[in-house]
Coordinates of C-alpha atoms and ligand atoms in Angstrom, one line a residue:
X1 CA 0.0 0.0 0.0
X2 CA 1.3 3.4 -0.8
X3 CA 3.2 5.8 1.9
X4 CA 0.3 8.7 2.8
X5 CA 0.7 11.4 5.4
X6 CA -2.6 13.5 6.6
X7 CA -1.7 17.0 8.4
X8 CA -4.3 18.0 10.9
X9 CA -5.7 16.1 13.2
X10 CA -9.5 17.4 13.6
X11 CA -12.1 15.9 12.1
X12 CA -11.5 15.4 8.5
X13 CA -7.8 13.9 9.6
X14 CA -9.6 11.6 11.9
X15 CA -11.9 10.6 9.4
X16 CA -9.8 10.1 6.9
X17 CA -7.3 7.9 9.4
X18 CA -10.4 5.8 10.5
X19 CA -11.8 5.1 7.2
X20 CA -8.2 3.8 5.6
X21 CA -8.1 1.5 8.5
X22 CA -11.2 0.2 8.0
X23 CA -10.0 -0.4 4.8
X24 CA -6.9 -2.0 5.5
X25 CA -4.7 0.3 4.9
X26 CA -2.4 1.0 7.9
X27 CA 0.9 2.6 5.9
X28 CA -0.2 6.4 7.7
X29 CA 1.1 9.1 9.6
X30 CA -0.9 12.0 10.7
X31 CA 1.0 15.5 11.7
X32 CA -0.4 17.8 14.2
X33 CA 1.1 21.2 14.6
X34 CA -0.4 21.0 18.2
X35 CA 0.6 19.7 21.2
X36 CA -3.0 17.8 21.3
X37 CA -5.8 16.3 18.6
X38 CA -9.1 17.7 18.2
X39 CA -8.7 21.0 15.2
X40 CA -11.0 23.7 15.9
X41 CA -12.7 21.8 19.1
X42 CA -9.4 22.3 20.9
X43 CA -8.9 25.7 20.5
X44 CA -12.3 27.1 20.5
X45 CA -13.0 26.8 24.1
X46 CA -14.4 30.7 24.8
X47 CA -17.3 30.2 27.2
X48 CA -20.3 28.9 25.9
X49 CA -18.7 27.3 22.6
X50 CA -20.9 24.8 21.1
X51 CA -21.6 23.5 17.5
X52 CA -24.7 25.2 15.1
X53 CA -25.3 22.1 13.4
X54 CA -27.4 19.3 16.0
X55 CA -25.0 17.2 17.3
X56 CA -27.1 13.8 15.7
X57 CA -26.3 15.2 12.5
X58 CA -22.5 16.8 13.1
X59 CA -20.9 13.5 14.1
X60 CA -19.9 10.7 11.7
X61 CA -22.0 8.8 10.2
X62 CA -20.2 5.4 11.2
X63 CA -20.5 6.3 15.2
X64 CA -23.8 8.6 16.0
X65 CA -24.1 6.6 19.1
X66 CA -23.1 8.8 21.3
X67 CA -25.1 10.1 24.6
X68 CA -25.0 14.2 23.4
X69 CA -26.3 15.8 26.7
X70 CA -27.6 19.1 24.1
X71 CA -28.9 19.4 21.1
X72 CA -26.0 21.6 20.5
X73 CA -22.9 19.8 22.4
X74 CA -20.5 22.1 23.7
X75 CA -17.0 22.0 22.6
X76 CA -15.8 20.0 25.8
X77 CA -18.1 17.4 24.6
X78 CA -17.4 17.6 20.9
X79 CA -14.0 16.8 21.8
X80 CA -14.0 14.3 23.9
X81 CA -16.4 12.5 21.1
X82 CA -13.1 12.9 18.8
X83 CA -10.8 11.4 21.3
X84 CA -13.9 8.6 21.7
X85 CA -13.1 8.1 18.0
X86 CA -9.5 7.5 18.2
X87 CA -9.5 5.3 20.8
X88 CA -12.2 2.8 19.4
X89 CA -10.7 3.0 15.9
X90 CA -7.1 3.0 17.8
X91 CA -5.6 6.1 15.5
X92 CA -3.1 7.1 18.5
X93 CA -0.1 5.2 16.8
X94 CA -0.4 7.0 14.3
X95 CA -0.6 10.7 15.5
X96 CA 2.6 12.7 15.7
X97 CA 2.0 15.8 17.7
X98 CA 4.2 19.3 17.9
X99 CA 5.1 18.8 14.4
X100 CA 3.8 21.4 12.1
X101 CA 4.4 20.8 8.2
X102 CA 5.5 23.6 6.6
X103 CA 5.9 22.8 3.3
X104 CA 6.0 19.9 1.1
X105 CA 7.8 19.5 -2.9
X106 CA 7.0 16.5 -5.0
X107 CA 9.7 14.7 -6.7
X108 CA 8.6 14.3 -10.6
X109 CA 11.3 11.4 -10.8
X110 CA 10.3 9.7 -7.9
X111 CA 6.7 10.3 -7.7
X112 CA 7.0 11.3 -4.0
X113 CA 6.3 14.2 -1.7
X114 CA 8.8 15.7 0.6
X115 CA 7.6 16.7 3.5
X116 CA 8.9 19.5 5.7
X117 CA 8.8 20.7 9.1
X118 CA 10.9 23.9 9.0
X119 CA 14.6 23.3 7.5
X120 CA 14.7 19.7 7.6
X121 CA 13.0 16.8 5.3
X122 CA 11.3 14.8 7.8
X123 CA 9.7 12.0 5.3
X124 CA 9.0 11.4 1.8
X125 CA 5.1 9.9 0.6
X126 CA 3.5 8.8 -1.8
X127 CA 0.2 10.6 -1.1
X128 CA -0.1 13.8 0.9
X129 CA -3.2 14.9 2.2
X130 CA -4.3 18.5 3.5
X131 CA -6.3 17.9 6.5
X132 CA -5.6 21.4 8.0
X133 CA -9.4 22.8 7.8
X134 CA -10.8 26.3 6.5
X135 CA -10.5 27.9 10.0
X136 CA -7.8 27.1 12.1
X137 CA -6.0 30.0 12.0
X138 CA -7.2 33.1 13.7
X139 CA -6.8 36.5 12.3
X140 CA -7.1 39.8 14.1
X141 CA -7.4 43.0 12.3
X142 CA -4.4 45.3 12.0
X143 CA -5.9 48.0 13.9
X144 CA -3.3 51.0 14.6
X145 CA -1.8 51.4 18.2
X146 CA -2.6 47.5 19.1
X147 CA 0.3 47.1 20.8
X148 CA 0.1 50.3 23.0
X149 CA -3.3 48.5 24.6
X150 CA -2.8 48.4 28.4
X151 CA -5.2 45.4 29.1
X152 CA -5.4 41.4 28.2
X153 CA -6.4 40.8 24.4
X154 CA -7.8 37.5 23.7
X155 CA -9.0 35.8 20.4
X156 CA -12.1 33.9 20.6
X157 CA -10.2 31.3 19.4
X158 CA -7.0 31.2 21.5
X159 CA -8.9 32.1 24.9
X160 CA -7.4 32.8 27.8
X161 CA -8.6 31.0 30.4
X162 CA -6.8 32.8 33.3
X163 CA -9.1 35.8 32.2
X164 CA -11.3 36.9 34.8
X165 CA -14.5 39.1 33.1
X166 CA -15.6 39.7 36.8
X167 CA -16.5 43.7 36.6
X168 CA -14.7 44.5 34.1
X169 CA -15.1 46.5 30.9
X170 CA -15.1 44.4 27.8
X171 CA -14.7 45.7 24.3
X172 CA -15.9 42.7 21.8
X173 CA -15.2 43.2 18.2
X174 CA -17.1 41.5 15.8
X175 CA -20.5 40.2 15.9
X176 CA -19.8 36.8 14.2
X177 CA -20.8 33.0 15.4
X178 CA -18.2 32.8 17.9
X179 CA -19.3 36.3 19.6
X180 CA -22.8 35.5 20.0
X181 CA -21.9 32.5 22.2
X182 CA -19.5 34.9 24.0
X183 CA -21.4 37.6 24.9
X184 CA -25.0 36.2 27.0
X185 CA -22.0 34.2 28.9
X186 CA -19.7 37.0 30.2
X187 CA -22.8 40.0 30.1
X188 CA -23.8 38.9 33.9
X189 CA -20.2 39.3 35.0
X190 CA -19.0 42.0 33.0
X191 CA -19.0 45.6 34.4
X192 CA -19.9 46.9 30.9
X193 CA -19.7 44.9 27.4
X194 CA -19.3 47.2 24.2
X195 CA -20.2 45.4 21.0
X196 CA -18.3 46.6 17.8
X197 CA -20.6 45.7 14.7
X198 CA -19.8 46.4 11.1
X199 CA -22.6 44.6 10.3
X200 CA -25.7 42.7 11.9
X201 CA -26.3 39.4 11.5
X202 CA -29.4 38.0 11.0
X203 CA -29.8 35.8 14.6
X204 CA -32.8 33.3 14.8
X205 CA -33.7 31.4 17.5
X206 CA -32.2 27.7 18.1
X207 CA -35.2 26.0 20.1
X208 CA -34.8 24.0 23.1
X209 CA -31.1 23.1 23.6
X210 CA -31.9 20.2 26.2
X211 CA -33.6 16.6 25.1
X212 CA -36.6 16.0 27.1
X213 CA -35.9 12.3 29.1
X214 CA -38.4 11.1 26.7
X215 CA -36.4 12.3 24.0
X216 CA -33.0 11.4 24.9
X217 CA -34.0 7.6 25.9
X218 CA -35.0 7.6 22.5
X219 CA -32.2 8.7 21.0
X220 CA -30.4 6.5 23.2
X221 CA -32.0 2.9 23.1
X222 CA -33.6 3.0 19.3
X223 CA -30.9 3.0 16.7
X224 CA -33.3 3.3 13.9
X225 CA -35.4 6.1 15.6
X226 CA -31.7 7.8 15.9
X227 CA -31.2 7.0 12.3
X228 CA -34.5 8.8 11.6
X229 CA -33.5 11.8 13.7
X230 CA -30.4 12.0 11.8
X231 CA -31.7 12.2 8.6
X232 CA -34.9 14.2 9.6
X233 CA -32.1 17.1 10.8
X234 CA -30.5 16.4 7.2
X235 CA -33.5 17.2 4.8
X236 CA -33.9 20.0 7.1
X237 CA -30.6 21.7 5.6
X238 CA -31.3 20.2 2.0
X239 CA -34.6 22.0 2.4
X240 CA -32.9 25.0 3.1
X241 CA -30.7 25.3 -0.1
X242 CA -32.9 26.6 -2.8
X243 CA -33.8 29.3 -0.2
X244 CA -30.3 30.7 -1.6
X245 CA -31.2 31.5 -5.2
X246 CA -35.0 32.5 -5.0
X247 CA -36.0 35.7 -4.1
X248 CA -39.3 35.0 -3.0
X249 CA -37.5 33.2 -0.5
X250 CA -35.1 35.1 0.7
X251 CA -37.8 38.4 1.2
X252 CA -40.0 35.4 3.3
X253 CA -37.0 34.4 5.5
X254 CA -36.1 38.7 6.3
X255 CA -40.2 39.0 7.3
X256 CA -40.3 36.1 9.5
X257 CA -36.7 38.2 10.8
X258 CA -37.9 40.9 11.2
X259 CA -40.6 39.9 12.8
X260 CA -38.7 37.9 15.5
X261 CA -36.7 40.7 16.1
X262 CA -39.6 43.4 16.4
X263 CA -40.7 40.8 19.4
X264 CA -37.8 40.3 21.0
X265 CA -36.1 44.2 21.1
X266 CA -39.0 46.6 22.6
X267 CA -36.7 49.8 22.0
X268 CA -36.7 51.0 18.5
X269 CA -33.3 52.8 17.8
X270 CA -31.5 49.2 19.5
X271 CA -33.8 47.6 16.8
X272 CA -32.7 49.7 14.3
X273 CA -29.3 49.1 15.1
X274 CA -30.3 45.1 15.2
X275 CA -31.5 45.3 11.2
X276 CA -29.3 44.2 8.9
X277 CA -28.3 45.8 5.8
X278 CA -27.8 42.7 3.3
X279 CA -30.3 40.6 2.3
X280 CA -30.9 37.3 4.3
X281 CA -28.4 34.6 4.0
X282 CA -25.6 36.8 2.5
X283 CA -23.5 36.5 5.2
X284 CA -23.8 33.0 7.8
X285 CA -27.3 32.4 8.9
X286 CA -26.7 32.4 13.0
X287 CA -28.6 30.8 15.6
X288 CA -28.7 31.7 19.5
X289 CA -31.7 32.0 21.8
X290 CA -29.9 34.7 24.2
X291 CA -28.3 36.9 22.1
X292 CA -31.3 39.8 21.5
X293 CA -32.3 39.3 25.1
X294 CA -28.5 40.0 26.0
X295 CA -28.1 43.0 24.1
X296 CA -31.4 44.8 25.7
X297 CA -29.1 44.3 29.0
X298 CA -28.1 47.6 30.4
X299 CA -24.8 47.4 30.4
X300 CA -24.3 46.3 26.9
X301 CA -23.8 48.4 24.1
X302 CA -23.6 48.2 20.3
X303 CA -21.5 50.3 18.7
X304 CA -22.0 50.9 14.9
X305 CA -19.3 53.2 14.5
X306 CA -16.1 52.0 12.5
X307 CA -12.9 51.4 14.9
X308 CA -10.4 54.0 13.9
X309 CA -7.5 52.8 16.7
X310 CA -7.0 51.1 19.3
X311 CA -5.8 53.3 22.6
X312 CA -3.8 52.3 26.0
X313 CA -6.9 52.9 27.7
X314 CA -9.6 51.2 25.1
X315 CA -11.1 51.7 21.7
X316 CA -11.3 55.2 19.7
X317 CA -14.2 55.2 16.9
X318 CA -14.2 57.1 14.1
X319 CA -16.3 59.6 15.5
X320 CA -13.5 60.7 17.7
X321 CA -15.2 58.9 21.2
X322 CA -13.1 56.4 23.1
X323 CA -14.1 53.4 24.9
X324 CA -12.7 52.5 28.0
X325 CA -11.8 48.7 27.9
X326 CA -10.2 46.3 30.4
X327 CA -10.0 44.1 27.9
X328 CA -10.3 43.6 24.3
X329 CA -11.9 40.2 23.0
X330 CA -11.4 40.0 18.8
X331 CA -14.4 37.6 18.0
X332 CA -12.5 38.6 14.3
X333 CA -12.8 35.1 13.0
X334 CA -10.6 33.5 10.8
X335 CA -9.2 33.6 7.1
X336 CA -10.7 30.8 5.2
X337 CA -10.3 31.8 1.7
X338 CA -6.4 31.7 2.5
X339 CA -6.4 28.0 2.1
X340 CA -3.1 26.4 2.5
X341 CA -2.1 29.0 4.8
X342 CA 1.5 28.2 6.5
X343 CA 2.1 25.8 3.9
X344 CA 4.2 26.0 1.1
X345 CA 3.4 23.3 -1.8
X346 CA 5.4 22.8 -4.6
X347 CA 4.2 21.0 -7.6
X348 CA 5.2 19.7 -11.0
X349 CA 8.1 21.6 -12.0
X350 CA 8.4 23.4 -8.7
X351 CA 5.4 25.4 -9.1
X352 CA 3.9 26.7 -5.9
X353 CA 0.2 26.5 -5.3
X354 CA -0.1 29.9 -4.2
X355 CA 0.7 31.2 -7.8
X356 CA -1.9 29.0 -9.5
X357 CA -4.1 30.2 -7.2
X358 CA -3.8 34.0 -7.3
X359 CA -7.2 34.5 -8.4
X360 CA -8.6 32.7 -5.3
X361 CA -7.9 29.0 -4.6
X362 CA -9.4 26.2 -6.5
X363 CA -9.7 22.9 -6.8
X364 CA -11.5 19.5 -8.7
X365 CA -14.3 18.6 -6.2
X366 CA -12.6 20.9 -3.8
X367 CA -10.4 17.5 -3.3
X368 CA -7.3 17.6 -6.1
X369 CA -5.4 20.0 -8.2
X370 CA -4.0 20.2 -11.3
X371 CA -0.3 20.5 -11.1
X372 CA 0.0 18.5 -7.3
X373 CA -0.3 15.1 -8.0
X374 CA -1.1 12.7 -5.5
X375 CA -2.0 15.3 -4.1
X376 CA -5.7 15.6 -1.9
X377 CA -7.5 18.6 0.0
X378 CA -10.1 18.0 2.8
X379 CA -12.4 20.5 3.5
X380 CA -10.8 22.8 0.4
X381 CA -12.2 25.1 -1.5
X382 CA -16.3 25.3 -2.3
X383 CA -16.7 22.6 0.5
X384 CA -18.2 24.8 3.0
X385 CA -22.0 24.6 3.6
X386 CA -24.3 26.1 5.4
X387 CA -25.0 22.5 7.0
X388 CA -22.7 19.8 8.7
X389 CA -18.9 19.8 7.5
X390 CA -18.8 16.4 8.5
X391 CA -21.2 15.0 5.9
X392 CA -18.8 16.5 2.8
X393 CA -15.7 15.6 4.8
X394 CA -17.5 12.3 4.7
X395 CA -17.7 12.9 1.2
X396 CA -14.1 13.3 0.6
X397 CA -13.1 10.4 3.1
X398 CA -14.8 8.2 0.3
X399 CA -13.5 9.8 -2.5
X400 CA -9.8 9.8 -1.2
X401 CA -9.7 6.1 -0.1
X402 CA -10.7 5.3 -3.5
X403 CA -8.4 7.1 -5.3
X404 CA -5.8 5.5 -2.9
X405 CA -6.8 2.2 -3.8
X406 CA -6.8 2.8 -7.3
X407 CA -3.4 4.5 -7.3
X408 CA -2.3 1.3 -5.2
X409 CA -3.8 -1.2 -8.2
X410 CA -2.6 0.9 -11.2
X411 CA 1.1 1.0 -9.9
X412 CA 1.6 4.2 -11.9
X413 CA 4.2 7.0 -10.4
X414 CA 1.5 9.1 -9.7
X415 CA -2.0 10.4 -10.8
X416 CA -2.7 14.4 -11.6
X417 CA -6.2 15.9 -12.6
X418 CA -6.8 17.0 -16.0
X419 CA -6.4 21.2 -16.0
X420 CA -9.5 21.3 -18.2
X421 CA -11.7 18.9 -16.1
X422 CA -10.9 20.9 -13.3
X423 CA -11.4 24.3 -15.2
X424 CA -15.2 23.3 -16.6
X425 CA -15.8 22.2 -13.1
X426 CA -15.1 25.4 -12.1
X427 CA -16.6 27.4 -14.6
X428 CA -19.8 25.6 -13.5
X429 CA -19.5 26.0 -10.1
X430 CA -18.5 29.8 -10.1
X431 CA -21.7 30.6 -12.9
X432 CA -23.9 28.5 -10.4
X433 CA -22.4 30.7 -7.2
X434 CA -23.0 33.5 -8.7
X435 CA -26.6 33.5 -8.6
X436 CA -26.5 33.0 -5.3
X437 CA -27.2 35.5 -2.1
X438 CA -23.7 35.7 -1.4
X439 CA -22.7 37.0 -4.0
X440 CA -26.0 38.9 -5.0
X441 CA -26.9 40.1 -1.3
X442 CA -25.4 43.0 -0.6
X443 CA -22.9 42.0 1.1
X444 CA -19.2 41.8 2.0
X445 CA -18.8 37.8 3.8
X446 CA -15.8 35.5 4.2
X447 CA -16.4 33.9 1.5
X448 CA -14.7 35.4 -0.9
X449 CA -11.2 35.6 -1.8
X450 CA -9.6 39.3 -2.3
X451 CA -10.5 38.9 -6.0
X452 CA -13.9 38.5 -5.5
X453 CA -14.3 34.9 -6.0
X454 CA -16.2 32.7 -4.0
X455 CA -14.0 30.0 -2.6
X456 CA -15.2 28.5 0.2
X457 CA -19.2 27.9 -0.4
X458 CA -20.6 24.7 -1.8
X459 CA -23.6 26.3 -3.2
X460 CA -25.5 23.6 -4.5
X461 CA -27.5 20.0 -2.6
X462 CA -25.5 18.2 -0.2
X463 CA -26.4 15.0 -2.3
X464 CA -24.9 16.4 -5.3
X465 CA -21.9 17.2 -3.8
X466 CA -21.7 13.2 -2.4
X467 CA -22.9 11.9 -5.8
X468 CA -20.3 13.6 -7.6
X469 CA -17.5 12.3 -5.2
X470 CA -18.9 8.9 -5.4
X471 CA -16.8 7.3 -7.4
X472 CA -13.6 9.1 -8.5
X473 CA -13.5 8.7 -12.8
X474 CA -10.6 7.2 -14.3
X475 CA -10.9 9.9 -17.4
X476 CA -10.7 13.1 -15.0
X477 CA -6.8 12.0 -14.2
X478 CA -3.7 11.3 -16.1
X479 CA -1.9 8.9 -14.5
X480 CA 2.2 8.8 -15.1
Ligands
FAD1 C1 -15.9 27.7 16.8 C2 -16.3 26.9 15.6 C3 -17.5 26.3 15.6 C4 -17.9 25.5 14.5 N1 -19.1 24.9 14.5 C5 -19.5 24.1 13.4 C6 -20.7 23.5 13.4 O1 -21.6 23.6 14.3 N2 -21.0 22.8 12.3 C7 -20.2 22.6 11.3 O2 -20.5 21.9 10.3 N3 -19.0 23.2 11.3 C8 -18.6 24.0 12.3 N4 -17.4 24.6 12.3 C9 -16.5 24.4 11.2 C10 -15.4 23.3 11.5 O3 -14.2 23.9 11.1 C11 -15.6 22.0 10.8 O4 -16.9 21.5 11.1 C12 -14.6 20.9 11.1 O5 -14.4 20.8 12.4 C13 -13.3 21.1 10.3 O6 -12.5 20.0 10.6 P1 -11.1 19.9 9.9 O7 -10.5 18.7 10.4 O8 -11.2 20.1 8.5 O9 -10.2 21.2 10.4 P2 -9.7 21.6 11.8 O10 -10.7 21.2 12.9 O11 -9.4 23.1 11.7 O12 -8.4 20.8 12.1 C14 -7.2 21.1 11.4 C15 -6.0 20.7 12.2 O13 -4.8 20.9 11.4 C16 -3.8 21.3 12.2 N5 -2.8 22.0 11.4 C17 -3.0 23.2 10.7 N6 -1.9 23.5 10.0 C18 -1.0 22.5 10.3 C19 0.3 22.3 9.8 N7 0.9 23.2 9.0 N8 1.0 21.2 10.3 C20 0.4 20.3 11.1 N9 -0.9 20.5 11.6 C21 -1.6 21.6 11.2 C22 -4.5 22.2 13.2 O14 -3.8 22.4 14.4 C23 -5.8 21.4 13.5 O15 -5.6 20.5 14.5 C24 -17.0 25.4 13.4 C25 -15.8 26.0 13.4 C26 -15.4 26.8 14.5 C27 -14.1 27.5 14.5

């Protein structure tokens, strides 16, 4: 079997480790730049982190018996399922921890990858697979005078735990997922909580969190009612997609919004400030049942006002005021259009992927790239949905172990995707994103790439996506 090494170690690492297994296919390392497993559930662990996506649904499909205590685990939960996983499917032999790849060159000759951590080669494979997800590096804003801030500064995703909120006052900039899980757990202990929006997001409600015990013995003792649950949480989402394209749709989804929020937020101008100004679904959808009620607290504030600096003593706004802060939370997200980010790839006659991506990345089935042979992506570009990752990571498991399998049978050096399968692809892909409220909605969202380009939305069924991965097609690669 052929030599493959997987960097990352969250889920689609995990998954892809588990599945080869399974498969018979033991010749794998996994790198993890970390001193632990577990991707984005081990470094997200702000208060009140928990997935969007019910937990029945955003879990593998080979191990969904698992006794969630929420709808929505929290991340303590979520990764404790992960280490679950790698124990039963005993992955730990095969995990190397504290060693970040940094780059990686193939050998034309050879038909191998070079791997490197730093200066020095540390292995040579036959297959090299990306499993280093769309968000797992933070990115704060280059605001001006950051360094001259006086008090603690914290990512949401690198949180500092030895942070105590107790009466303090709290600037929080952004008002993305991560922020509106933040912000109804520290607004009881804070002094004073100043929200910095650019732009609202449309927030609807995520129902009852807990299972009733009827519910959760269910779920628990009935395989095949957990089965159900699973896929009725599934057609849920696949419902949901058309809802992207069609007008009618999108103007029915910012009534029912607006309507929600004319319940929940009694004082007009805070409403006003509350509204969004892009059309429904342009940027991520959220969901929180505490966040509207949070804001109507007295001492929390919105401010709409553009950050011009950042002070010793707090925040100054454009409009010249300055907001004292103890501390400074960035709930600034992440850069996910920068796939690839902190590695350098090198190609068929040396060429970097960063150059053939300049436009925005892209990829064949989000999964391989012309040029990189042997070469696979999890989670790459247009893979994202506004559903569970783990069902199109699923996707790509498949779709990977096949390709592996056939590589293995074929004994051919190596195996590179046509350039004009993966350009047509593409061509369809981007025409069919276009139409879509992220790029139509009057917006400016993540998903983009500096160019413009969407590159990290799957816009179209979650189905399609996992029929076209089916079954990888002999005619889409060249093999050498
Ligand atoms: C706070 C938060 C909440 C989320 N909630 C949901 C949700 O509810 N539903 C949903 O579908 N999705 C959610 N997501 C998206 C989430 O990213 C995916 O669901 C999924 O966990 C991605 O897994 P992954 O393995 O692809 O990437 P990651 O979990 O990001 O794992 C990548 C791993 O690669 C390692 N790595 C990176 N670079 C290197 C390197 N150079 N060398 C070695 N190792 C490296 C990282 O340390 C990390 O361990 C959430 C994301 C965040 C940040």
């Amino acid at each position: 079997m052929p030599s493959i090494a997987i960097i990352g170690t969250g889920f689609a690492g995990i998954g892809l480790a588990i599945s080869l297994k399974q498969r018979g296919i033991n010749s794998f390392n996994l790198y993890e730049r970390a001193a632990a497993v577990g991707g984005v559930w081990r470094d997200n662990t702000y208060p009140g982190a928990a997935c969007d996506i019910p937990s029945h649904l955003y879990s593998f499909s080979f191990e969904h018996q698992y006794p969630w205590s929420r709808r929505y685990a929290p991340q303590s939960e979520i990764l404790a399922y992960l280490k679950h996983c790698i124990d039963k499917y005993e992955i730990c032999p095969h995990i190397s921890l504290n060693n970040e790849i940094t780059g990686a060159e193939f050998q034309e000759s050879r038909g191998v990858w070079a791997l490197s951590s730093g200066e020095k080669t540390i292995a040579e494979v036959q297959i090299l697979v990306s499993a280093i997800g769309q968000f797992s590096n933070p990115v704060v804003p280059n605001f001006p005078g950051r360094d001259s801030f006086s008090g603690q500064q914290i990512h949401s995703a690198r949180w500092d735990h030895s942070f105590c909120v107790d009466g303090k006052n709290v600037a929080v900039i952004g008002t993305g997922a991560s922020v509106i899980q933040i912000v109804p757990e520290i607004a009881g202990r804070a002094r004073r909580l100043t929200i910095f929006q650019r732009s609202a997001p449309y927030v609807f409600p995520k129902g009852p969190d807990r299972f009733t015990a009827k519910e959760a013995e269910v779920l628990t003792r009935f395989p095949v009612l957990r089965t159900l649950h699973r896929l009725k949480i599934y057609a849920s989402y696949e419902a949901r997609i058309p809802r992207r394209k069609s007008e009618k749709l999108i103007a029915k989804s910012e009534h029912v919004f607006r309507n929600l929020l004319q319940k929940q937020i009694s004082d007009p101008s805070l409403r006003e400030d509350l509204t969004p100004d892009h059309r429904w679904g342009c940027k991520r959808v959220l969901l929180s049942n505490d966040w509207y009620r949070t804001l109507s607290r007295q001492n929390v504030a919105i401010v709409k006002e553009p950050i011009e600096k950042i002070l010793s003593e707090g925040v100054r706004t454009l409009d010249g005021a300055t907001h004292v802060a103890d501390a400074i939370i960035y709930g600034t997200g992440f850069a996910p259009s920068d796939f690839l980010r902190g590695l350098k790839i090198k190609g068929l006659g040396g060429e970097e992927i960063g150059k053939a991506w300049n436009d925005g990345a892209e990829a064949y089935l989000g999964i391989t790239v012309a040029g990189f042979p042997n070469f696979f992506l999890m989670f790459g570009p247009n893979t994202n949905i506004p559903g569970s990752v783990i069902y199109m990571i699923e996707s790509q498991v498949r779709y990977i172990v096949r390709m592996v399998e056939a590589f293995d049978r074929s004994k051919v050096r190596y195996m590179n995707v046509r350039a004009d399968v993966q350009k047509r692809f593409n061509q369809r892909l981007q025409s069919h994103l276009r139409r879509t409220v992220w790029a139509t909605g009057n917006c400016s969202n993540w998903f983009m790439a500096a160019s413009g380009k969407i590159t990290t939305q799957w816009p179209g069924f979650l189905f399609s996506y996992r029929r076209l991965t089916r079954r990888p097609r002999r005619r889409d690669y060249t093999s050498v």
